[in-house]
Every structure is written in C-alpha cells, then in structure tokens.
Amino acid sequence: MSATSGDPMAAAVFRGKDQIGIEEKPIPACGANDAVIKVTLTTICGTDLHIVREEFPVDLGRTVGHEHVGVIHELGEAVTGYEIGDRVLVGAITPCGTCFYCQSHCEAQCSGHEDEWQMIGGWRLGNSIDGCQAEYVRVPYAQANLAAIPDEMTDEQCILLADIASTGISAAERADVTIGETVAVFAQGPIGLCATAGARLMGASLVI
C-alpha cells in the first residue's frame, strides 16, 4: 500500500543539546508549489553538528538535514517538468526563485515571502522547516529546487552536489578564477577538495 500524507514516518529530530533522536512524524502534505520526496540517501553536514551542539539555534523537535537525493513521491500542481517517480537531487539552499535576491542570482540570500521567517537567506531545510534526515521531506518552491538525476548516475555519485561540491566549486566561481592563474586553497577537507576541483575546472594552472 502506498504511503500518503499524514501516514507515520521516521525522522531524526533535534531534542536539545547533544541530543538527536529517531521519532515518528507524519509524512508532510504537499502544497501547490511543493514536492514531497522519498529520501533514498542523505548526509550529515558540519552544520548539523553545530545544531546538535546548540551553536546554531533551531526549534526543538526540528527534523535536521539539508543534503539529500530521492524520488518524487508527490508533486504540487504548479510544478512542471517533473513526474512522480523521478529521481532528483535537492540543493541544500531552497530559494523561492522569484524575490530580488533570487532574480539577482544571489539565491543564498533569498528573502522569501512576508509570511515566512528566515534566519539565513534561502536555507530552510533543517532550519526554519523540517529537513531531510527522514523517510520523506517536503521541498518548498520545488520548481527552483529540483534537479533530475540521469539514470546512469548513482545516488552516491550525486549526493555531494547538494551542498559540499556546490559550496567548493562556487568558491572558485566567486573568485573568478581564470585560465593560467595560481590558486591557494586552505585545508583539504571535502569542501576544500571540491574547491580545488573547481579551480582546476576554471582553468587554474597551479593549485596550492
């Protein structure tokens, strides 16, 4: 029997400092501009650790997580170009796509809408709304925030693009690296490695 909105699902929930627990929550409802995704793979970000340590404030009971891939389980009637059952990647930042900042290609600074409360720009999942470390997650403004996954690519090949790879590569883009330049990347963790890859892709001849 297919799961529907309101049915129980498991979710990783912030319970307080140094406390994350698996709890039962209802599968989220899908609005006209939303997609509900059945999560097939998710990761733990350093930001999630900041939340658990209470170094970044979120509401008690919030489902954490903002990096995932999955399958479209339900789709709002205003969303076009996708079908239920499509495999998709969802970005860590879920901008509205229509505000001044989104239209200026500064999506991370998305101001949302007047009825929304935002702490940091377009970062919603696991922050101002429930995140993706759950069996299902509601993705707002789905038209602007889904990317189809080619059949030949695995979830594992795509998952870093949700946040880690996009953060590192965008650093090279923001730095406007050009062919032949020398670039220094400080630290080679996952994001640093992706910044290194981004600099090479942009044409840097030497990356230190």
XYZ file of N, CA, C and O in Angstrom:
832
model
N 0.848 -1.188 0.000
C 0.000 0.000 0.000
C 0.881 1.235 0.000
O 1.818 1.336 0.788
N 0.599 2.200 -0.867
C 1.430 3.399 -0.986
C 1.228 4.323 0.207
O 0.097 4.522 0.680
N 2.351 4.882 0.692
C 2.271 5.831 1.802
C 1.646 7.127 1.322
O 1.841 7.559 0.186
N 0.882 7.777 2.185
C 0.222 9.038 1.844
C 0.458 10.060 2.940
O 0.916 9.735 4.038
N 0.144 11.299 2.627
C 0.298 12.391 3.585
C -0.401 12.061 4.891
O -1.542 11.599 4.904
N 0.314 12.274 5.996
C -0.237 12.006 7.310
C 0.118 10.650 7.869
O 0.032 10.431 9.082
N 0.532 9.710 6.990
C 0.976 8.408 7.484
C 2.259 8.589 8.295
O 3.021 9.528 8.063
N 2.557 7.693 9.216
C 3.763 7.847 10.038
C 5.040 7.547 9.255
O 5.069 6.703 8.362
N 6.093 8.259 9.598
C 7.427 8.017 9.048
C 8.440 8.257 10.155
O 8.138 8.871 11.180
N 9.663 7.793 9.957
C 10.745 8.009 10.918
C 11.538 9.249 10.523
O 11.758 9.516 9.338
N 11.963 10.015 11.530
C 12.727 11.238 11.288
C 13.753 11.428 12.400
O 13.505 11.077 13.559
N 14.919 11.984 12.034
C 15.951 12.334 13.020
C 15.663 13.739 13.523
O 15.673 14.701 12.747
N 15.421 13.865 14.810
C 14.871 15.085 15.394
C 15.818 15.666 16.438
O 16.390 14.934 17.255
N 15.967 16.986 16.420
C 16.766 17.701 17.421
C 15.963 17.801 18.711
O 14.883 18.390 18.741
N 16.521 17.229 19.794
C 15.814 17.201 21.078
C 16.409 18.136 22.119
O 15.888 18.268 23.214
N 17.531 18.752 21.808
C 18.227 19.595 22.758
C 19.713 19.368 22.616
O 20.167 18.565 21.797
N 20.497 20.076 23.405
C 21.946 20.000 23.275
C 22.440 18.560 23.344
O 22.134 17.827 24.288
N 23.211 18.174 22.324
C 23.818 16.850 22.214
C 22.789 15.727 22.161
O 23.096 14.586 22.489
N 21.574 16.051 21.712
C 20.525 15.038 21.663
C 19.821 15.039 20.301
O 19.184 16.021 19.922
N 19.995 13.932 19.573
C 19.237 13.667 18.356
C 18.539 12.334 18.546
O 19.144 11.374 19.030
N 17.263 12.263 18.207
C 16.537 11.013 18.377
C 15.704 10.692 17.153
O 15.314 11.591 16.398
N 15.454 9.409 16.927
C 14.571 8.977 15.848
C 13.142 8.987 16.395
O 12.842 8.305 17.383
N 12.291 9.780 15.771
C 10.914 9.915 16.217
C 9.962 9.668 15.058
O 10.347 9.721 13.892
N 8.725 9.410 15.397
C 7.685 9.230 14.398
C 7.026 10.568 14.114
O 6.607 11.280 15.030
N 6.966 10.930 12.834
C 6.283 12.143 12.402
C 5.378 11.790 11.231
O 5.581 10.760 10.566
N 4.396 12.634 10.933
C 3.558 12.359 9.765
C 4.281 12.722 8.465
O 5.060 13.681 8.426
N 4.048 11.950 7.424
C 4.551 12.320 6.100
C 3.962 13.684 5.753
O 2.753 13.904 5.885
N 4.801 14.652 5.335
C 4.303 16.009 5.108
C 3.333 16.101 3.939
O 3.418 15.325 2.979
N 2.423 17.057 4.041
C 1.488 17.348 2.950
C 2.206 18.145 1.874
O 3.192 18.834 2.136
N 1.707 18.058 0.660
C 2.319 18.714 -0.489
C 1.459 19.890 -0.932
O 0.292 19.711 -1.300
N 2.047 21.100 -0.910
C 1.343 22.276 -1.399
C 1.493 22.419 -2.901
O 2.225 21.662 -3.556
N 0.860 23.422 -3.454
C 0.842 23.610 -4.906
C 2.231 23.806 -5.492
O 2.507 23.388 -6.625
N 3.126 24.448 -4.748
C 4.472 24.737 -5.247
C 5.532 23.796 -4.676
O 6.725 24.025 -4.850
N 5.083 22.735 -4.004
C 5.998 21.836 -3.295
C 6.216 20.540 -4.061
O 5.508 20.205 -5.013
N 7.200 19.786 -3.577
C 7.347 18.372 -3.908
C 7.609 17.641 -2.603
O 8.302 18.166 -1.728
N 7.042 16.477 -2.452
C 7.383 15.605 -1.331
C 8.284 14.510 -1.891
O 7.920 13.818 -2.851
N 9.473 14.397 -1.310
C 10.499 13.483 -1.797
C 10.659 12.305 -0.839
O 10.750 12.503 0.377
N 10.678 11.103 -1.400
C 11.045 9.924 -0.614
C 12.563 9.866 -0.622
O 13.186 9.690 -1.676
N 13.169 10.060 0.524
C 14.625 10.181 0.627
C 15.274 8.812 0.447
O 14.906 7.848 1.121
N 16.248 8.747 -0.461
C 16.980 7.500 -0.678
C 18.415 7.568 -0.159
O 19.035 6.542 0.091
N 18.958 8.774 -0.008
C 20.302 8.940 0.544
C 20.431 10.352 1.093
O 19.975 11.316 0.468
N 21.023 10.462 2.276
C 21.238 11.773 2.885
C 22.586 11.760 3.592
O 23.174 10.702 3.801
N 23.102 12.933 3.929
C 24.381 13.036 4.601
C 24.257 13.853 5.878
O 23.253 14.521 6.108
N 25.310 13.801 6.680
C 25.406 14.644 7.876
C 26.388 15.764 7.570
O 27.532 15.512 7.203
N 25.954 16.992 7.707
C 26.780 18.171 7.425
C 27.366 18.710 8.732
O 26.820 18.489 9.817
N 28.456 19.444 8.610
C 29.016 20.113 9.776
C 28.014 21.033 10.437
O 28.014 21.215 11.666
N 27.120 21.613 9.630
C 26.086 22.482 10.192
C 25.162 21.703 11.119
O 24.694 22.236 12.140
N 24.861 20.446 10.774
C 24.041 19.622 11.660
C 24.709 19.457 13.017
O 24.040 19.436 14.061
N 26.036 19.328 13.019
C 26.768 19.214 14.284
C 26.680 20.503 15.086
O 26.555 20.476 16.317
N 26.724 21.653 14.392
C 26.553 22.941 15.092
C 25.175 23.007 15.745
O 25.024 23.530 16.862
N 24.169 22.488 15.054
C 22.807 22.481 15.613
C 22.759 21.615 16.864
O 22.238 22.031 17.906
N 23.318 20.409 16.779
C 23.282 19.482 17.914
C 24.010 20.070 19.125
O 23.593 19.882 20.270
N 25.075 20.824 18.867
C 25.841 21.430 19.962
C 25.223 22.743 20.451
O 25.769 23.396 21.325
N 24.099 23.116 19.873
C 23.415 24.381 20.166
C 24.299 25.588 19.850
O 24.200 26.621 20.489
N 25.149 25.442 18.853
C 25.950 26.567 18.366
C 25.180 27.345 17.300
O 25.558 28.461 16.945
N 24.121 26.747 16.797
C 23.192 27.416 15.885
C 21.786 27.056 16.332
O 21.464 25.875 16.476
N 20.924 28.048 16.567
C 19.619 27.751 17.169
C 18.570 27.301 16.150
O 18.361 27.948 15.125
N 17.932 26.173 16.438
C 16.718 25.774 15.727
C 15.705 25.313 16.759
O 16.044 25.038 17.914
N 14.457 25.221 16.361
C 13.399 24.823 17.275
C 13.579 23.387 17.739
O 13.994 22.510 16.951
N 13.258 23.119 18.981
C 13.210 21.742 19.464
C 12.174 20.980 18.644
O 11.111 21.508 18.307
N 12.501 19.750 18.320
C 11.588 18.953 17.518
C 11.788 19.084 16.023
O 11.096 18.424 15.248
N 12.747 19.913 15.617
C 13.014 20.099 14.189
C 13.711 18.868 13.610
O 14.674 18.369 14.186
N 13.225 18.381 12.481
C 13.934 17.337 11.734
C 15.149 17.978 11.083
O 15.028 18.996 10.401
N 16.320 17.399 11.295
C 17.558 18.006 10.802
C 17.869 17.492 9.389
O 17.239 16.570 8.889
N 18.882 18.111 8.783
C 19.381 17.650 7.496
C 18.985 18.536 6.330
O 17.857 19.031 6.267
N 19.946 18.739 5.406
C 19.667 19.575 4.227
C 20.411 19.097 2.980
O 20.546 19.838 2.024
N 20.891 17.851 2.987
C 21.594 17.312 1.822
C 21.002 15.946 1.508
O 21.176 15.004 2.281
N 20.318 15.840 0.350
C 19.706 14.551 0.056
C 19.402 14.380 -1.430
O 19.353 15.343 -2.189
N 19.215 13.138 -1.792
C 18.650 12.776 -3.089
C 17.488 11.828 -2.807
O 17.384 11.241 -1.728
N 16.602 11.688 -3.791
C 15.451 10.824 -3.580
C 14.569 10.719 -4.797
O 14.970 11.068 -5.917
N 13.364 10.263 -4.567
C 12.382 10.027 -5.628
C 11.153 10.881 -5.335
O 10.700 10.949 -4.181
N 10.622 11.526 -6.361
C 9.424 12.347 -6.166
C 8.251 11.445 -5.793
O 7.860 10.555 -6.551
N 7.705 11.691 -4.612
C 6.575 10.915 -4.094
C 5.252 11.615 -4.382
O 4.240 10.977 -4.673
N 5.275 12.940 -4.289
C 4.084 13.747 -4.560
C 4.544 15.072 -5.144
O 5.616 15.579 -4.793
N 3.744 15.648 -6.031
C 4.153 16.847 -6.749
C 3.008 17.844 -6.781
O 1.865 17.490 -7.123
N 3.316 19.115 -6.441
C 2.303 20.157 -6.486
C 1.876 20.467 -7.905
O 2.662 20.364 -8.852
N 0.634 20.920 -8.057
C 0.083 21.139 -9.389
C 0.743 22.290 -10.136
O 0.654 22.375 -11.368
N 1.448 23.177 -9.419
C 2.112 24.308 -10.079
C 3.514 23.955 -10.572
O 4.151 24.772 -11.241
N 4.006 22.769 -10.260
C 5.373 22.367 -10.625
C 5.334 21.612 -11.955
O 4.583 20.645 -12.105
N 6.142 22.069 -12.906
C 6.150 21.447 -14.230
C 7.531 20.870 -14.547
O 8.538 21.257 -13.947
N 7.564 19.958 -15.514
C 8.826 19.393 -15.974
C 9.301 18.190 -15.192
O 10.369 17.638 -15.491
N 8.547 17.772 -14.194
C 8.896 16.605 -13.382
C 7.671 15.715 -13.240
O 6.531 16.155 -13.416
N 7.924 14.454 -12.914
C 6.846 13.491 -12.733
C 7.060 12.721 -11.439
O 8.197 12.558 -10.979
N 5.990 12.237 -10.863
C 6.108 11.345 -9.710
C 6.925 10.126 -10.123
O 6.739 9.567 -11.203
N 7.890 9.762 -9.291
C 8.783 8.648 -9.590
C 10.131 9.083 -10.115
O 11.063 8.266 -10.163
N 10.276 10.359 -10.521
C 11.572 10.848 -10.995
C 12.579 10.862 -9.855
O 12.258 11.245 -8.725
N 13.826 10.466 -10.157
C 14.920 10.606 -9.201
C 15.445 12.035 -9.282
O 15.691 12.559 -10.381
N 15.639 12.671 -8.120
C 16.055 14.069 -8.110
C 17.078 14.348 -7.019
O 17.136 13.659 -5.998
N 17.870 15.372 -7.279
C 18.758 15.972 -6.290
C 18.100 17.258 -5.814
O 17.506 17.990 -6.615
N 18.201 17.535 -4.530
C 17.657 18.772 -3.963
C 18.803 19.540 -3.323
O 19.546 18.990 -2.516
N 18.971 20.802 -3.681
C 20.032 21.615 -3.116
C 19.811 21.907 -1.643
O 18.683 21.921 -1.140
N 20.919 22.156 -0.940
C 20.837 22.480 0.484
C 20.104 23.796 0.719
O 19.426 23.979 1.728
N 20.273 24.740 -0.205
C 19.559 26.011 -0.145
C 18.321 25.877 -1.020
O 18.410 25.425 -2.159
N 17.159 26.240 -0.489
C 15.921 26.117 -1.260
C 15.286 27.490 -1.463
O 14.309 27.837 -0.816
N 15.862 28.318 -2.357
C 15.363 29.670 -2.581
C 14.004 29.672 -3.278
O 13.626 28.691 -3.927
N 13.309 30.785 -3.159
C 11.975 30.876 -3.758
C 12.040 31.014 -5.275
O 11.107 30.646 -5.985
N 13.151 31.574 -5.778
C 13.308 31.725 -7.218
C 12.705 32.981 -7.800
O 12.902 33.260 -8.994
N 11.992 33.761 -6.991
C 11.285 34.921 -7.555
C 11.607 36.253 -6.879
O 11.299 37.300 -7.447
N 12.204 36.241 -5.686
C 12.469 37.503 -4.987
C 13.637 38.246 -5.648
O 14.285 37.747 -6.565
N 13.929 39.450 -5.171
C 15.002 40.282 -5.739
C 16.329 39.539 -5.731
O 17.066 39.541 -6.716
N 16.653 38.885 -4.602
C 17.947 38.224 -4.488
C 18.036 37.032 -5.429
O 19.069 36.807 -6.055
N 16.959 36.260 -5.528
C 16.971 35.120 -6.449
C 17.123 35.591 -7.889
O 17.874 35.004 -8.672
N 16.414 36.657 -8.240
C 16.489 37.164 -9.603
C 17.845 37.808 -9.893
O 18.221 37.968 -11.051
N 18.593 38.153 -8.849
C 19.931 38.723 -8.998
C 21.009 37.643 -8.902
O 22.196 37.957 -8.796
N 20.597 36.373 -8.929
C 21.498 35.214 -8.827
C 22.268 35.225 -7.502
O 23.426 34.831 -7.429
N 21.595 35.671 -6.456
C 22.132 35.590 -5.087
C 21.156 34.739 -4.265
O 20.653 35.172 -3.220
N 20.884 33.526 -4.747
C 19.832 32.698 -4.172
C 20.038 32.388 -2.696
O 19.072 32.201 -1.956
N 21.294 32.325 -2.261
C 21.562 32.018 -0.855
C 21.062 33.118 0.068
O 20.915 32.901 1.276
N 20.804 34.309 -0.497
C 20.296 35.421 0.302
C 18.790 35.601 0.129
O 18.231 36.640 0.491
N 18.131 34.590 -0.436
C 16.685 34.649 -0.697
C 15.927 35.249 0.488
O 16.108 34.839 1.632
N 15.087 36.222 0.190
C 14.317 36.882 1.251
C 12.967 36.222 1.472
O 12.232 36.590 2.389
N 12.618 35.252 0.624
C 11.364 34.537 0.808
C 10.170 35.448 0.662
O 10.172 36.397 -0.124
N 9.158 35.169 1.445
C 7.918 35.932 1.377
C 7.543 36.431 2.761
O 8.062 35.966 3.764
N 6.624 37.362 2.812
C 6.313 38.040 4.070
C 5.807 37.086 5.153
O 5.980 37.343 6.339
N 5.200 35.973 4.745
C 4.662 35.052 5.747
C 5.688 34.016 6.200
O 5.363 33.091 6.931
N 6.925 34.191 5.763
C 7.976 33.259 6.148
C 8.933 33.910 7.142
O 9.199 35.099 7.085
N 9.461 33.089 8.020
C 10.515 33.539 8.928
C 11.801 32.883 8.494
O 11.907 31.664 8.435
N 12.782 33.670 8.157
C 14.053 33.130 7.697
C 15.196 33.626 8.574
O 15.297 34.806 8.880
N 16.071 32.713 8.953
C 17.226 33.089 9.748
C 18.421 33.424 8.872
O 19.133 34.371 9.127
N 18.644 32.610 7.858
C 19.766 32.857 6.956
C 19.287 32.618 5.541
O 19.201 31.474 5.076
N 18.926 33.664 4.835
C 18.615 33.587 3.424
C 17.735 32.413 3.057
O 16.708 32.160 3.673
N 18.163 31.687 2.013
C 17.337 30.619 1.485
C 17.493 29.283 2.181
O 16.889 28.300 1.758
N 18.296 29.196 3.223
C 18.466 27.916 3.905
C 17.240 27.631 4.770
O 17.052 28.235 5.816
N 16.419 26.709 4.318
C 15.193 26.374 5.020
C 15.232 24.971 5.642
O 14.865 24.794 6.801
N 15.657 23.969 4.859
C 15.595 22.584 5.321
C 16.459 22.365 6.559
O 17.658 22.614 6.557
N 15.834 21.889 7.619
C 16.543 21.662 8.868
C 16.797 22.919 9.657
O 17.438 22.878 10.711
N 16.292 24.043 9.180
C 16.493 25.330 9.838
C 15.134 25.901 10.224
O 14.703 25.781 11.367
N 14.433 26.478 9.258
C 13.117 27.048 9.560
C 11.974 26.091 9.242
O 10.843 26.326 9.649
N 12.258 24.999 8.503
C 11.273 23.937 8.282
C 11.983 22.595 8.473
O 13.213 22.532 8.522
N 11.206 21.536 8.568
C 11.789 20.214 8.772
C 12.700 19.832 7.616
O 12.404 20.106 6.439
N 13.814 19.168 7.974
C 14.817 18.800 6.993
C 14.654 17.389 6.457
O 13.593 16.761 6.598
N 15.737 16.879 5.880
C 15.664 15.684 5.040
C 16.205 14.413 5.683
O 16.251 13.378 5.017
N 16.607 14.444 6.941
C 17.035 13.202 7.578
C 15.791 12.487 8.107
O 15.549 12.364 9.306
N 14.990 12.077 7.137
C 13.703 11.439 7.391
C 13.359 10.590 6.181
O 14.025 10.659 5.146
N 12.314 9.802 6.301
C 11.911 8.973 5.165
C 11.330 9.813 4.028
O 11.473 9.461 2.856
N 10.679 10.918 4.382
C 10.104 11.819 3.388
C 10.377 13.258 3.809
O 10.472 13.557 5.005
N 10.486 14.152 2.835
C 10.708 15.566 3.133
C 9.919 16.419 2.140
O 9.812 16.070 0.956
N 9.364 17.507 2.637
C 8.687 18.474 1.753
C 9.700 19.493 1.273
O 10.379 20.130 2.073
N 9.802 19.646 -0.040
C 10.698 20.630 -0.638
C 9.869 21.820 -1.100
O 9.026 21.687 -1.993
N 10.070 23.013 -0.507
C 9.312 24.182 -0.948
C 9.866 24.720 -2.260
O 11.009 24.450 -2.627
N 9.041 25.489 -2.975
C 9.481 26.119 -4.231
C 10.180 25.088 -5.121
O 11.281 25.305 -5.625
N 9.517 23.949 -5.292
C 10.154 22.811 -5.961
C 10.603 23.135 -7.383
O 11.588 22.573 -7.862
N 9.910 24.042 -8.066
C 10.302 24.366 -9.435
C 11.743 24.863 -9.497
O 12.465 24.596 -10.454
N 12.159 25.587 -8.453
C 13.505 26.166 -8.426
C 14.523 25.266 -7.741
O 15.710 25.600 -7.727
N 14.070 24.136 -7.190
C 14.958 23.413 -6.279
C 15.108 21.919 -6.534
O 15.636 21.196 -5.692
N 14.680 21.463 -7.697
C 14.875 20.066 -8.059
C 15.803 19.978 -9.265
O 15.792 20.850 -10.132
N 16.608 18.928 -9.311
C 17.430 18.641 -10.484
C 17.313 17.153 -10.770
O 17.532 16.320 -9.877
N 16.949 16.812 -12.000
C 16.783 15.410 -12.370
C 18.126 14.696 -12.361
O 19.148 15.248 -12.776
N 18.131 13.453 -11.894
C 19.337 12.627 -11.863
C 19.308 11.690 -13.072
O 18.346 10.929 -13.243
N 20.339 11.716 -13.906
C 20.383 10.786 -15.047
C 20.376 9.337 -14.577
O 20.926 9.008 -13.524
N 19.764 8.472 -15.380
C 19.640 7.068 -14.998
C 20.991 6.409 -14.744
O 21.105 5.501 -13.910
N 22.018 6.842 -15.483
C 23.319 6.178 -15.366
C 24.100 6.603 -14.121
O 25.171 6.048 -13.838
N 23.590 7.576 -13.359
C 24.290 8.034 -12.161
C 23.652 7.467 -10.907
O 22.426 7.402 -10.786
N 24.494 7.060 -9.954
C 24.002 6.529 -8.683
C 23.749 7.670 -7.700
O 24.231 8.788 -7.869
N 22.996 7.358 -6.661
C 22.769 8.342 -5.596
C 24.099 8.800 -5.005
O 24.299 9.987 -4.720
N 25.012 7.835 -4.801
C 26.302 8.158 -4.189
C 27.121 9.106 -5.053
O 27.872 9.942 -4.529
N 26.987 9.009 -6.365
C 27.712 9.908 -7.260
C 27.150 11.321 -7.235
O 27.848 12.268 -7.586
N 25.911 11.471 -6.807
C 25.242 12.782 -6.866
C 25.172 13.512 -5.530
O 25.052 14.731 -5.500
N 25.230 12.777 -4.424
C 24.869 13.351 -3.131
C 25.714 14.562 -2.743
O 25.202 15.519 -2.158
N 27.013 14.579 -3.087
C 27.847 15.714 -2.685
C 27.440 17.006 -3.382
O 27.748 18.107 -2.905
N 26.722 16.893 -4.510
C 26.314 18.098 -5.241
C 25.261 18.904 -4.486
O 25.047 20.072 -4.793
N 24.619 18.286 -3.502
C 23.586 19.003 -2.746
C 24.151 20.185 -1.971
O 23.485 21.207 -1.798
N 25.410 20.064 -1.518
C 25.967 21.132 -0.681
C 27.489 21.197 -0.769
O 28.069 22.237 -1.074
N 28.150 20.081 -0.531
C 29.604 20.095 -0.387
C 30.291 20.509 -1.685
O 31.099 21.441 -1.712
N 29.966 19.821 -2.777
C 30.608 20.141 -4.053
C 30.194 21.527 -4.542
O 31.025 22.303 -5.038
N 28.918 21.851 -4.386
C 28.451 23.158 -4.866
C 29.093 24.292 -4.072
O 29.397 25.359 -4.626
N 29.343 24.080 -2.785
C 29.999 25.109 -1.973
C 31.444 25.317 -2.430
O 31.898 26.447 -2.628
N 32.171 24.208 -2.594
C 33.569 24.326 -3.002
C 33.730 24.892 -4.399
O 34.543 25.794 -4.637
N 32.960 24.382 -5.344
C 33.076 24.851 -6.722
C 32.626 26.302 -6.859
O 33.216 27.087 -7.596
N 31.587 26.691 -6.108
C 31.135 28.083 -6.186
C 32.187 29.048 -5.648
O 32.231 30.214 -6.054
N 33.072 28.560 -4.752
C 34.162 29.419 -4.275
C 35.074 29.798 -5.435
O 35.484 30.960 -5.571
N 35.376 28.832 -6.301
C 36.206 29.112 -7.479
C 35.474 30.042 -8.444
O 36.073 30.939 -9.052
N 34.154 29.843 -8.554
C 33.372 30.718 -9.439
C 33.333 32.147 -8.900
O 33.517 33.113 -9.651
N 33.097 32.287 -7.598
C 33.042 33.620 -6.988
C 34.399 34.318 -7.059
O 34.466 35.545 -7.144
N 35.471 33.536 -7.001
C 36.813 34.120 -7.090
C 37.169 34.481 -8.536
O 38.203 35.104 -8.783
N 36.300 34.085 -9.477
C 36.511 34.394 -10.890
C 37.876 33.897 -11.367
O 38.622 34.601 -12.044
N 38.188 32.656 -10.990
C 39.451 32.041 -11.417
C 39.479 31.964 -12.947
O 38.492 31.578 -13.577
N 40.607 32.330 -13.540
C 40.739 32.286 -14.993
C 41.907 31.389 -15.399
O 42.736 30.995 -14.569
N 41.968 31.075 -16.673
C 42.970 30.147 -17.200
C 44.378 30.649 -16.888
O 44.703 31.812 -17.118
N 45.197 29.740 -16.331
C 46.594 30.043 -16.069
C 46.892 30.600 -14.695
O 48.065 30.758 -14.331
N 45.872 30.904 -13.918
C 46.110 31.500 -12.597
C 46.598 30.463 -11.586
O 46.408 29.260 -11.749
N 47.201 30.981 -10.514
C 47.603 30.168 -9.371
C 46.596 30.401 -8.247
O 46.242 31.552 -7.952
N 46.139 29.330 -7.630
C 45.109 29.409 -6.594
C 45.591 28.674 -5.357
O 46.174 27.589 -5.455
N 45.365 29.252 -4.186
C 45.652 28.590 -2.914
C 44.332 28.221 -2.245
O 43.434 29.050 -2.139
N 44.229 26.977 -1.827
C 43.055 26.504 -1.100
C 43.522 26.077 0.285
O 44.348 25.168 0.411
N 43.006 26.711 1.308
C 43.431 26.423 2.673
C 42.581 25.291 3.249
O 41.385 25.460 3.452
N 43.209 24.132 3.481
C 42.602 22.922 4.052
C 41.954 22.095 2.950
O 41.356 22.625 2.018
N 42.131 20.777 3.082
C 41.628 19.858 2.061
C 40.645 18.850 2.653
O 40.785 17.635 2.517
N 39.663 19.391 3.338
C 38.519 18.574 3.709
C 37.627 18.402 2.493
O 38.011 18.776 1.371
N 36.427 17.873 2.658
C 35.551 17.664 1.499
C 35.293 18.942 0.697
O 35.342 18.921 -0.538
N 35.029 20.065 1.373
C 34.763 21.313 0.658
C 36.044 21.839 0.012
O 36.034 22.306 -1.136
N 37.178 21.741 0.713
C 38.443 22.175 0.139
C 38.810 21.384 -1.098
O 39.302 21.937 -2.093
N 38.569 20.074 -1.063
C 38.837 19.245 -2.230
C 37.967 19.668 -3.409
O 38.426 19.710 -4.563
N 36.723 20.008 -3.131
C 35.821 20.447 -4.212
C 36.207 21.839 -4.706
O 36.039 22.145 -5.897
N 36.737 22.697 -3.824
C 37.245 23.995 -4.261
C 38.456 23.809 -5.168
O 38.629 24.525 -6.173
N 39.298 22.839 -4.833
C 40.448 22.519 -5.673
C 39.985 22.040 -7.050
O 40.488 22.482 -8.091
N 39.009 21.125 -7.050
C 38.468 20.643 -8.325
C 37.857 21.789 -9.118
O 38.028 21.876 -10.340
N 37.154 22.680 -8.423
C 36.540 23.820 -9.100
C 37.565 24.739 -9.719
O 37.390 25.233 -10.841
N 38.655 24.978 -8.995
C 39.719 25.846 -9.534
C 40.334 25.238 -10.778
O 40.603 25.935 -11.767
N 40.544 23.924 -10.770
C 41.088 23.256 -11.953
C 40.102 23.341 -13.116
O 40.499 23.569 -14.261
N 38.832 23.132 -12.834
C 37.816 23.233 -13.874
C 37.745 24.633 -14.472
O 37.432 24.788 -15.664
N 38.039 25.648 -13.645
C 38.010 27.035 -14.121
C 39.275 27.394 -14.890
O 39.377 28.476 -15.466
N 40.301 26.510 -14.857
C 41.482 26.726 -15.658
C 42.751 27.074 -14.919
O 43.758 27.395 -15.535
N 42.729 26.998 -13.583
C 43.941 27.298 -12.818
C 45.066 26.349 -13.229
O 44.860 25.142 -13.368
N 46.261 26.893 -13.428
C 47.398 26.051 -13.820
C 48.117 25.463 -12.621
O 48.749 24.419 -12.720
N 48.006 26.125 -11.461
C 48.645 25.647 -10.241
C 47.692 25.874 -9.090
O 47.217 26.983 -8.872
N 47.382 24.787 -8.354
C 46.563 24.892 -7.155
C 47.397 24.432 -5.973
O 47.906 23.309 -5.968
N 47.570 25.314 -5.010
C 48.392 25.028 -3.826
C 47.459 24.723 -2.659
O 46.582 25.543 -2.356
